[in-house]
Tab-separated table of C-alpha atoms in Angstrom:
chain	number	residue	atom	x	y	z
A	15	MET	CA	67.230	-91.692	-10.389
A	16	LEU	CA	64.495	-92.713	-8.223
A	17	GLU	CA	64.172	-89.437	-6.495
A	18	ALA	CA	60.867	-87.617	-6.543
A	19	GLU	CA	62.211	-84.478	-8.108
A	20	PHE	CA	63.448	-86.463	-11.109
A	21	TRP	CA	60.049	-88.010	-11.712
A	22	VAL	CA	58.344	-84.626	-11.291
A	23	ALA	CA	60.696	-83.204	-13.920
A	24	VAL	CA	60.008	-86.124	-16.293
A	25	ALA	CA	56.238	-85.752	-15.786
A	26	PHE	CA	56.491	-82.045	-16.420
A	27	VAL	CA	58.428	-82.539	-19.654
A	28	LEU	CA	55.982	-85.228	-20.832
A	29	PHE	CA	53.056	-82.959	-19.959
A	30	MET	CA	54.573	-80.092	-21.887
A	31	ALA	CA	55.264	-82.329	-24.881
A	32	LEU	CA	51.685	-83.573	-24.819
A	33	VAL	CA	50.329	-80.009	-24.568
A	34	TRP	CA	52.543	-78.960	-27.459
A	35	LYS	CA	51.482	-81.945	-29.550
A	36	VAL	CA	47.784	-81.255	-28.998
A	37	GLY	CA	48.223	-77.516	-29.830
A	38	GLY	CA	47.713	-76.287	-26.325
A	39	PHE	CA	50.416	-73.671	-26.601
A	40	LYS	CA	48.661	-72.145	-29.611
A	41	GLN	CA	45.397	-72.045	-27.664
A	42	ILE	CA	47.136	-70.539	-24.632
A	43	THR	CA	48.855	-67.878	-26.744
A	44	ALA	CA	45.647	-67.275	-28.691
A	45	GLY	CA	43.768	-66.889	-25.407
A	46	LEU	CA	46.423	-64.559	-24.029
A	47	ASP	CA	46.453	-62.581	-27.296
A	48	GLY	CA	42.642	-62.362	-27.206
A	49	ARG	CA	42.805	-61.211	-23.604
A	50	ALA	CA	45.442	-58.612	-24.533
A	51	LYS	CA	43.241	-57.393	-27.416
A	52	ARG	CA	40.224	-57.094	-25.068
A	53	VAL	CA	42.293	-55.193	-22.497
A	54	ARG	CA	43.673	-52.929	-25.259
A	55	ALA	CA	40.104	-52.328	-26.565
A	56	GLU	CA	38.867	-51.554	-23.059
A	57	LEU	CA	41.768	-49.126	-22.547
A	58	ASP	CA	41.021	-47.471	-25.901
A	59	GLU	CA	37.332	-47.256	-24.984
A	60	ALA	CA	38.223	-45.786	-21.580
A	61	ARG	CA	40.539	-43.237	-23.265
A	62	ARG	CA	37.811	-42.334	-25.762
A	63	LEU	CA	35.248	-41.966	-22.962
A	64	ARG	CA	37.698	-39.848	-20.965
A	65	GLU	CA	38.294	-37.550	-23.959
A	66	GLU	CA	34.556	-37.358	-24.583
A	67	ALA	CA	33.950	-36.531	-20.936
A	68	ALA	CA	36.652	-33.868	-21.103
A	69	SER	CA	35.045	-32.326	-24.206
A	70	VAL	CA	31.605	-32.437	-22.565
A	71	LEU	CA	33.067	-30.809	-19.435
A	72	ALA	CA	34.727	-28.110	-21.546
A	73	ASP	CA	31.436	-27.554	-23.374
A	74	TYR	CA	29.541	-27.230	-20.106
A	75	LYS	CA	32.161	-24.850	-18.728
A	76	LYS	CA	31.872	-22.772	-21.890
A	77	ARG	CA	28.061	-22.800	-21.660
A	78	ARG	CA	28.229	-21.912	-17.976
A	79	SER	CA	30.538	-18.960	-18.580
A	80	SER	CA	28.334	-17.884	-21.480
A	81	ALA	CA	25.224	-18.168	-19.295
A	82	GLU	CA	26.931	-16.231	-16.501
A	83	ALA	CA	27.939	-13.502	-18.946
A	84	GLU	CA	24.399	-13.400	-20.334
A	85	ALA	CA	22.946	-13.276	-16.827
A	86	GLU	CA	25.315	-10.434	-15.926
A	87	ALA	CA	24.302	-8.590	-19.085
A	88	ILE	CA	20.621	-9.091	-18.233
A	89	VAL	CA	21.157	-7.883	-14.664
A	90	SER	CA	23.123	-4.827	-15.775
A	91	GLY	CA	20.498	-4.088	-18.437
A	92	ALA	CA	17.742	-4.401	-15.842
A	93	ARG	CA	19.631	-2.094	-13.484
A	94	ALA	CA	20.123	0.450	-16.253
A	95	GLU	CA	16.448	0.203	-17.225
A	96	ALA	CA	15.377	0.604	-13.599
A	97	GLN	CA	17.639	3.642	-13.228
A	98	ARG	CA	16.270	5.114	-16.468
A	99	ILE	CA	12.697	4.554	-15.302
A	100	ALA	CA	13.480	6.071	-11.903
A	101	ASP	CA	15.127	9.103	-13.535
A	102	GLU	CA	12.193	9.454	-15.898
A	103	GLY	CA	9.787	9.233	-12.955
A	104	HIS	CA	11.720	11.909	-11.057
A	105	ALA	CA	11.737	14.136	-14.128
A	106	ARG	CA	7.991	13.676	-14.603
A	107	LEU	CA	7.372	14.352	-10.920
A	108	ASN	CA	9.496	17.517	-11.023
A	109	GLU	CA	7.728	18.601	-14.210
A	110	PHE	CA	4.328	17.929	-12.606
A	111	ILE	CA	5.317	19.890	-9.498
A	112	ALA	CA	6.576	22.781	-11.647
A	113	ARG	CA	3.311	22.816	-13.647
A	114	ARG	CA	1.222	22.715	-10.469
A	115	THR	CA	3.320	25.476	-8.893
A	116	LYS	CA	3.006	27.621	-12.023
A	117	SER	CA	-0.738	26.983	-12.151
A	118	ALA	CA	-1.122	27.860	-8.477
A	119	GLU	CA	0.941	31.017	-8.931
A	120	ALA	CA	-1.203	31.998	-11.937
A	121	LYS	CA	-4.380	31.415	-9.927
A	122	ILE	CA	-2.971	33.466	-7.055
A	123	ALA	CA	-2.026	36.294	-9.426
A	124	GLN	CA	-5.479	36.165	-11.020
A	125	ALA	CA	-7.113	36.225	-7.576
A	126	GLU	CA	-4.944	39.231	-6.628
A	127	VAL	CA	-5.981	41.051	-9.808
A	128	GLN	CA	-9.644	40.250	-9.148
A	129	ALA	CA	-9.359	41.311	-5.525
A	130	THR	CA	-7.629	44.554	-6.533
A	131	ALA	CA	-10.329	45.207	-9.149
A	132	GLN	CA	-13.080	44.501	-6.609
A	133	VAL	CA	-11.436	46.805	-4.050
A	134	ARG	CA	-11.076	49.549	-6.674
A	135	ALA	CA	-14.695	49.097	-7.764
A	136	ALA	CA	-15.880	49.221	-4.156
A	137	ALA	CA	-13.699	52.287	-3.502
A	138	ALA	CA	-14.979	53.949	-6.665
A	139	ASP	CA	-18.583	53.255	-5.725
A	140	ALA	CA	-17.973	54.573	-2.197
A	141	ALA	CA	-16.214	57.703	-3.540
A	142	VAL	CA	-19.020	58.334	-6.003
A	143	LYS	CA	-21.656	57.988	-3.305
A	144	VAL	CA	-19.740	60.215	-0.904
A	145	SER	CA	-19.158	62.789	-3.631
A	146	GLU	CA	-22.801	62.680	-4.606
A	147	VAL	CA	-23.911	63.234	-1.031
A	148	ILE	CA	-21.461	66.107	-0.525
A	149	LEU	CA	-22.360	67.814	-3.822
A	150	ARG	CA	-26.094	67.509	-3.170
A	151	GLU	CA	-25.726	69.114	0.187
A	152	ARG	CA	-23.644	71.973	-1.123
A	153	MET	CA	-25.095	72.552	-4.578
A	154	GLN	CA	-28.710	73.247	-5.396
A	155	GLY	CA	-30.741	73.432	-8.581
A	156	GLU	CA	-30.806	71.867	-12.024
A	157	ALA	CA	-27.294	72.981	-12.989
A	158	ALA	CA	-25.929	71.369	-9.846
A	159	GLN	CA	-27.692	68.101	-10.664
A	160	ASP	CA	-26.347	68.104	-14.206
A	161	LEU	CA	-22.816	68.847	-12.969
A	162	VAL	CA	-23.081	66.067	-10.377
A	163	ARG	CA	-24.177	63.533	-13.004
A	164	ARG	CA	-21.317	64.368	-15.380
A	165	SER	CA	-18.722	64.407	-12.596
A	166	LEU	CA	-19.907	61.108	-11.173
A	167	GLY	CA	-19.747	59.467	-14.608
A	168	GLU	CA	-16.172	60.676	-15.074
A	169	VAL	CA	-15.148	59.550	-11.605
A	170	ARG	CA	-16.627	56.100	-12.177
A	171	THR	CA	-14.860	55.579	-15.495
A	172	ARG	CA	-11.500	56.765	-14.114
A	173	LEU	CA	-11.690	54.706	-10.949
A	174	GLN	CA	-12.743	51.510	-12.713
A	175	SER	CA	-9.927	51.625	-15.247
């Protein structure tokens, strides 16, 4: 009985009895229970934070996809608007060119008409003068002069019209 292991066992039993008598086991279990409650609360808090982070991530993903869709819509709208403006510009340019061409053609036609009228007037004046010279040389007297005047008047009116 004098062995060291025996006395260690007796001391251990006495120590445990003393701890039990003082209420140490209740304090140890209360401490362990409190620790378990804190760990459980921390795990619950971590789970709640994880779920919140997941919902925030889902919200940001949703917002991102919505923003990307909106950006794509804006870009496609801008492209369509740019194409519409370009088409409108081409149409206006073609219309302007057509108006200018028509105006130039009208001016050319008017210039041709004026040139033709001027040539006819010059030809009529030259024909009248030539006729007058020829008739004066060939015809003499008052009757000839009267005939020349009437003929020249008729020639002028016919050539100018």
